[in-house]
């Protein structure tokens, strides 16, 4: 019985890490990338994945709520994330200089 409890603990830890990764990934994507990929908005996914993370931390893996959160996380990872990564720049925020053009930094014709 103790081995089964250890397996469930490891499974729950994997669920928390998987959901946490999806939440961090969703948080680092640009807001307009979600609209460009024709997906739900960034706040929608942050709320859904945040709730999934909280539920997986509170309840055990044998409850139905973490399973619903796992389904939402899987939907994000197999549908939304690849669509965002397919956009130019991968949907990530770009923190370049204000003089950066579409082909790199502008150097004043030098």
mmCIF file with all atom_site columns, C-alpha atoms in Angstrom:
data_model
loop_
_atom_site.group_PDB
_atom_site.id
_atom_site.type_symbol
_atom_site.label_atom_id
_atom_site.label_alt_id
_atom_site.label_comp_id
_atom_site.label_asym_id
_atom_site.label_entity_id
_atom_site.label_seq_id
_atom_site.pdbx_PDB_ins_code
_atom_site.Cartn_x
_atom_site.Cartn_y
_atom_site.Cartn_z
_atom_site.occupancy
_atom_site.B_iso_or_equiv
_atom_site.pdbx_formal_charge
_atom_site.auth_seq_id
_atom_site.auth_comp_id
_atom_site.auth_asym_id
_atom_site.auth_atom_id
_atom_site.pdbx_PDB_model_num
ATOM 1   C CA . UNK A 1 1   ? 0.000   0.000  0.000   1.00 0.00 ? 1   UNK A CA 1
ATOM 2   C CA . UNK A 1 2   ? 2.872   2.360  0.754   1.00 0.00 ? 2   UNK A CA 1
ATOM 3   C CA . UNK A 1 3   ? 4.298   1.845  -2.725  1.00 0.00 ? 3   UNK A CA 1
ATOM 4   C CA . UNK A 1 4   ? 0.960   2.793  -4.278  1.00 0.00 ? 4   UNK A CA 1
ATOM 5   C CA . UNK A 1 5   ? 0.800   5.961  -2.159  1.00 0.00 ? 5   UNK A CA 1
ATOM 6   C CA . UNK A 1 6   ? 4.316   6.853  -3.300  1.00 0.00 ? 6   UNK A CA 1
ATOM 7   C CA . UNK A 1 7   ? 3.308   6.285  -6.919  1.00 0.00 ? 7   UNK A CA 1
ATOM 8   C CA . UNK A 1 8   ? 0.266   8.546  -6.500  1.00 0.00 ? 8   UNK A CA 1
ATOM 9   C CA . UNK A 1 9   ? 2.452   11.215 -4.893  1.00 0.00 ? 9   UNK A CA 1
ATOM 10  C CA . UNK A 1 10  ? 4.865   11.083 -7.853  1.00 0.00 ? 10  UNK A CA 1
ATOM 11  C CA . UNK A 1 11  ? 1.932   11.214 -10.270 1.00 0.00 ? 11  UNK A CA 1
ATOM 12  C CA . UNK A 1 12  ? 0.517   14.245 -8.463  1.00 0.00 ? 12  UNK A CA 1
ATOM 13  C CA . UNK A 1 13  ? 3.947   15.919 -8.500  1.00 0.00 ? 13  UNK A CA 1
ATOM 14  C CA . UNK A 1 14  ? 4.206   15.310 -12.253 1.00 0.00 ? 14  UNK A CA 1
ATOM 15  C CA . UNK A 1 15  ? 0.738   16.847 -12.707 1.00 0.00 ? 15  UNK A CA 1
ATOM 16  C CA . UNK A 1 16  ? 1.711   19.934 -10.696 1.00 0.00 ? 16  UNK A CA 1
ATOM 17  C CA . UNK A 1 17  ? 4.956   20.375 -12.648 1.00 0.00 ? 17  UNK A CA 1
ATOM 18  C CA . UNK A 1 18  ? 3.200   19.875 -15.999 1.00 0.00 ? 18  UNK A CA 1
ATOM 19  C CA . UNK A 1 19  ? 0.480   22.385 -15.142 1.00 0.00 ? 19  UNK A CA 1
ATOM 20  C CA . UNK A 1 20  ? 3.031   24.821 -13.721 1.00 0.00 ? 20  UNK A CA 1
ATOM 21  C CA . UNK A 1 21  ? 5.065   24.642 -16.922 1.00 0.00 ? 21  UNK A CA 1
ATOM 22  C CA . UNK A 1 22  ? 1.961   25.309 -19.024 1.00 0.00 ? 22  UNK A CA 1
ATOM 23  C CA . UNK A 1 23  ? 1.031   28.272 -16.800 1.00 0.00 ? 23  UNK A CA 1
ATOM 24  C CA . UNK A 1 24  ? 4.497   29.823 -17.074 1.00 0.00 ? 24  UNK A CA 1
ATOM 25  C CA . UNK A 1 25  ? 4.502   29.229 -20.826 1.00 0.00 ? 25  UNK A CA 1
ATOM 26  C CA . UNK A 1 26  ? 1.094   30.887 -21.192 1.00 0.00 ? 26  UNK A CA 1
ATOM 27  C CA . UNK A 1 27  ? 2.234   33.838 -19.092 1.00 0.00 ? 27  UNK A CA 1
ATOM 28  C CA . UNK A 1 28  ? 5.299   34.469 -21.255 1.00 0.00 ? 28  UNK A CA 1
ATOM 29  C CA . UNK A 1 29  ? 3.375   34.637 -24.535 1.00 0.00 ? 29  UNK A CA 1
ATOM 30  C CA . UNK A 1 30  ? 2.201   37.968 -25.969 1.00 0.00 ? 30  UNK A CA 1
ATOM 31  C CA . UNK A 1 31  ? -1.454  38.935 -25.623 1.00 0.00 ? 31  UNK A CA 1
ATOM 32  C CA . UNK A 1 32  ? -1.866  39.627 -29.333 1.00 0.00 ? 32  UNK A CA 1
ATOM 33  C CA . UNK A 1 33  ? -0.396  36.238 -30.236 1.00 0.00 ? 33  UNK A CA 1
ATOM 34  C CA . UNK A 1 34  ? -3.499  34.515 -28.860 1.00 0.00 ? 34  UNK A CA 1
ATOM 35  C CA . UNK A 1 35  ? -5.731  36.622 -31.103 1.00 0.00 ? 35  UNK A CA 1
ATOM 36  C CA . UNK A 1 36  ? -3.432  36.085 -34.094 1.00 0.00 ? 36  UNK A CA 1
ATOM 37  C CA . UNK A 1 37  ? -3.587  32.317 -33.571 1.00 0.00 ? 37  UNK A CA 1
ATOM 38  C CA . UNK A 1 38  ? -7.405  32.531 -33.261 1.00 0.00 ? 38  UNK A CA 1
ATOM 39  C CA . UNK A 1 39  ? -7.399  31.058 -29.752 1.00 0.00 ? 39  UNK A CA 1
ATOM 40  C CA . UNK A 1 40  ? -8.972  32.129 -26.472 1.00 0.00 ? 40  UNK A CA 1
ATOM 41  C CA . UNK A 1 41  ? -7.449  35.191 -24.818 1.00 0.00 ? 41  UNK A CA 1
ATOM 42  C CA . UNK A 1 42  ? -4.364  35.177 -22.615 1.00 0.00 ? 42  UNK A CA 1
ATOM 43  C CA . UNK A 1 43  ? -6.319  36.011 -19.420 1.00 0.00 ? 43  UNK A CA 1
ATOM 44  C CA . UNK A 1 44  ? -8.659  33.093 -20.151 1.00 0.00 ? 44  UNK A CA 1
ATOM 45  C CA . UNK A 1 45  ? -5.778  30.625 -20.333 1.00 0.00 ? 45  UNK A CA 1
ATOM 46  C CA . UNK A 1 46  ? -4.022  32.128 -17.319 1.00 0.00 ? 46  UNK A CA 1
ATOM 47  C CA . UNK A 1 47  ? -7.187  31.734 -15.233 1.00 0.00 ? 47  UNK A CA 1
ATOM 48  C CA . UNK A 1 48  ? -7.872  28.190 -16.455 1.00 0.00 ? 48  UNK A CA 1
ATOM 49  C CA . UNK A 1 49  ? -4.293  27.011 -15.961 1.00 0.00 ? 49  UNK A CA 1
ATOM 50  C CA . UNK A 1 50  ? -3.994  28.845 -12.623 1.00 0.00 ? 50  UNK A CA 1
ATOM 51  C CA . UNK A 1 51  ? -7.137  27.128 -11.361 1.00 0.00 ? 51  UNK A CA 1
ATOM 52  C CA . UNK A 1 52  ? -5.832  23.799 -12.637 1.00 0.00 ? 52  UNK A CA 1
ATOM 53  C CA . UNK A 1 53  ? -2.597  24.330 -10.715 1.00 0.00 ? 53  UNK A CA 1
ATOM 54  C CA . UNK A 1 54  ? -4.377  25.286 -7.492  1.00 0.00 ? 54  UNK A CA 1
ATOM 55  C CA . UNK A 1 55  ? -6.757  22.338 -7.771  1.00 0.00 ? 55  UNK A CA 1
ATOM 56  C CA . UNK A 1 56  ? -3.907  19.908 -8.401  1.00 0.00 ? 56  UNK A CA 1
ATOM 57  C CA . UNK A 1 57  ? -2.107  21.266 -5.321  1.00 0.00 ? 57  UNK A CA 1
ATOM 58  C CA . UNK A 1 58  ? -5.165  20.983 -3.070  1.00 0.00 ? 58  UNK A CA 1
ATOM 59  C CA . UNK A 1 59  ? -6.804  17.754 -4.202  1.00 0.00 ? 59  UNK A CA 1
ATOM 60  C CA . UNK A 1 60  ? -5.309  14.348 -4.793  1.00 0.00 ? 60  UNK A CA 1
ATOM 61  C CA . UNK A 1 61  ? -4.936  12.850 -8.229  1.00 0.00 ? 61  UNK A CA 1
ATOM 62  C CA . UNK A 1 62  ? -7.836  10.461 -7.622  1.00 0.00 ? 62  UNK A CA 1
ATOM 63  C CA . UNK A 1 63  ? -10.314 13.354 -7.393  1.00 0.00 ? 63  UNK A CA 1
ATOM 64  C CA . UNK A 1 64  ? -12.139 14.412 -10.552 1.00 0.00 ? 64  UNK A CA 1
ATOM 65  C CA . UNK A 1 65  ? -11.162 18.103 -10.337 1.00 0.00 ? 65  UNK A CA 1
ATOM 66  C CA . UNK A 1 66  ? -7.435  17.561 -11.027 1.00 0.00 ? 66  UNK A CA 1
ATOM 67  C CA . UNK A 1 67  ? -8.425  15.355 -13.962 1.00 0.00 ? 67  UNK A CA 1
ATOM 68  C CA . UNK A 1 68  ? -10.460 18.256 -15.416 1.00 0.00 ? 68  UNK A CA 1
ATOM 69  C CA . UNK A 1 69  ? -7.447  20.523 -14.878 1.00 0.00 ? 69  UNK A CA 1
ATOM 70  C CA . UNK A 1 70  ? -5.224  17.958 -16.588 1.00 0.00 ? 70  UNK A CA 1
ATOM 71  C CA . UNK A 1 71  ? -7.547  17.928 -19.599 1.00 0.00 ? 71  UNK A CA 1
ATOM 72  C CA . UNK A 1 72  ? -7.401  21.740 -19.792 1.00 0.00 ? 72  UNK A CA 1
ATOM 73  C CA . UNK A 1 73  ? -3.599  21.635 -19.538 1.00 0.00 ? 73  UNK A CA 1
ATOM 74  C CA . UNK A 1 74  ? -3.375  19.026 -22.272 1.00 0.00 ? 74  UNK A CA 1
ATOM 75  C CA . UNK A 1 75  ? -5.630  21.144 -24.512 1.00 0.00 ? 75  UNK A CA 1
ATOM 76  C CA . UNK A 1 76  ? -3.321  24.116 -23.985 1.00 0.00 ? 76  UNK A CA 1
ATOM 77  C CA . UNK A 1 77  ? -0.180  22.077 -24.656 1.00 0.00 ? 77  UNK A CA 1
ATOM 78  C CA . UNK A 1 78  ? -1.371  20.252 -27.798 1.00 0.00 ? 78  UNK A CA 1
ATOM 79  C CA . UNK A 1 79  ? -3.573  22.935 -29.379 1.00 0.00 ? 79  UNK A CA 1
ATOM 80  C CA . UNK A 1 80  ? -2.794  26.452 -28.181 1.00 0.00 ? 80  UNK A CA 1
ATOM 81  C CA . UNK A 1 81  ? 0.967   26.251 -27.571 1.00 0.00 ? 81  UNK A CA 1
ATOM 82  C CA . UNK A 1 82  ? 1.843   24.878 -31.032 1.00 0.00 ? 82  UNK A CA 1
ATOM 83  C CA . UNK A 1 83  ? -0.345  27.546 -32.652 1.00 0.00 ? 83  UNK A CA 1
ATOM 84  C CA . UNK A 1 84  ? 1.433   30.266 -30.671 1.00 0.00 ? 84  UNK A CA 1
ATOM 85  C CA . UNK A 1 85  ? 4.863   28.837 -31.443 1.00 0.00 ? 85  UNK A CA 1
ATOM 86  C CA . UNK A 1 86  ? 4.002   28.794 -35.150 1.00 0.00 ? 86  UNK A CA 1
ATOM 87  C CA . UNK A 1 87  ? 3.680   32.571 -35.179 1.00 0.00 ? 87  UNK A CA 1
ATOM 88  C CA . UNK A 1 88  ? 6.667   34.761 -36.093 1.00 0.00 ? 88  UNK A CA 1
ATOM 89  C CA . UNK A 1 89  ? 8.751   35.195 -32.953 1.00 0.00 ? 89  UNK A CA 1
ATOM 90  C CA . UNK A 1 90  ? 7.042   32.200 -31.345 1.00 0.00 ? 90  UNK A CA 1
ATOM 91  C CA . UNK A 1 91  ? 4.468   34.448 -29.702 1.00 0.00 ? 91  UNK A CA 1
ATOM 92  C CA . UNK A 1 92  ? 7.029   35.516 -27.117 1.00 0.00 ? 92  UNK A CA 1
ATOM 93  C CA . UNK A 1 93  ? 7.429   39.107 -26.069 1.00 0.00 ? 93  UNK A CA 1
ATOM 94  C CA . UNK A 1 94  ? 10.379  40.821 -27.748 1.00 0.00 ? 94  UNK A CA 1
ATOM 95  C CA . UNK A 1 95  ? 12.281  43.297 -25.646 1.00 0.00 ? 95  UNK A CA 1
ATOM 96  C CA . UNK A 1 96  ? 14.562  44.884 -28.213 1.00 0.00 ? 96  UNK A CA 1
ATOM 97  C CA . UNK A 1 97  ? 15.709  48.429 -28.690 1.00 0.00 ? 97  UNK A CA 1
ATOM 98  C CA . UNK A 1 98  ? 13.299  51.057 -29.975 1.00 0.00 ? 98  UNK A CA 1
ATOM 99  C CA . UNK A 1 99  ? 15.566  51.413 -33.008 1.00 0.00 ? 99  UNK A CA 1
ATOM 100 C CA . UNK A 1 100 ? 15.141  47.759 -33.986 1.00 0.00 ? 100 UNK A CA 1
ATOM 101 C CA . UNK A 1 101 ? 13.588  47.267 -37.377 1.00 0.00 ? 101 UNK A CA 1
ATOM 102 C CA . UNK A 1 102 ? 12.070  44.140 -38.892 1.00 0.00 ? 102 UNK A CA 1
ATOM 103 C CA . UNK A 1 103 ? 15.505  42.905 -39.973 1.00 0.00 ? 103 UNK A CA 1
ATOM 104 C CA . UNK A 1 104 ? 17.497  43.819 -36.881 1.00 0.00 ? 104 UNK A CA 1
ATOM 105 C CA . UNK A 1 105 ? 18.836  46.942 -35.239 1.00 0.00 ? 105 UNK A CA 1
ATOM 106 C CA . UNK A 1 106 ? 19.020  50.126 -37.254 1.00 0.00 ? 106 UNK A CA 1
ATOM 107 C CA . UNK A 1 107 ? 22.585  51.423 -37.344 1.00 0.00 ? 107 UNK A CA 1
ATOM 108 C CA . UNK A 1 108 ? 22.040  54.717 -39.178 1.00 0.00 ? 108 UNK A CA 1
ATOM 109 C CA . UNK A 1 109 ? 23.389  53.576 -42.536 1.00 0.00 ? 109 UNK A CA 1
ATOM 110 C CA . UNK A 1 110 ? 26.880  52.788 -41.196 1.00 0.00 ? 110 UNK A CA 1
#
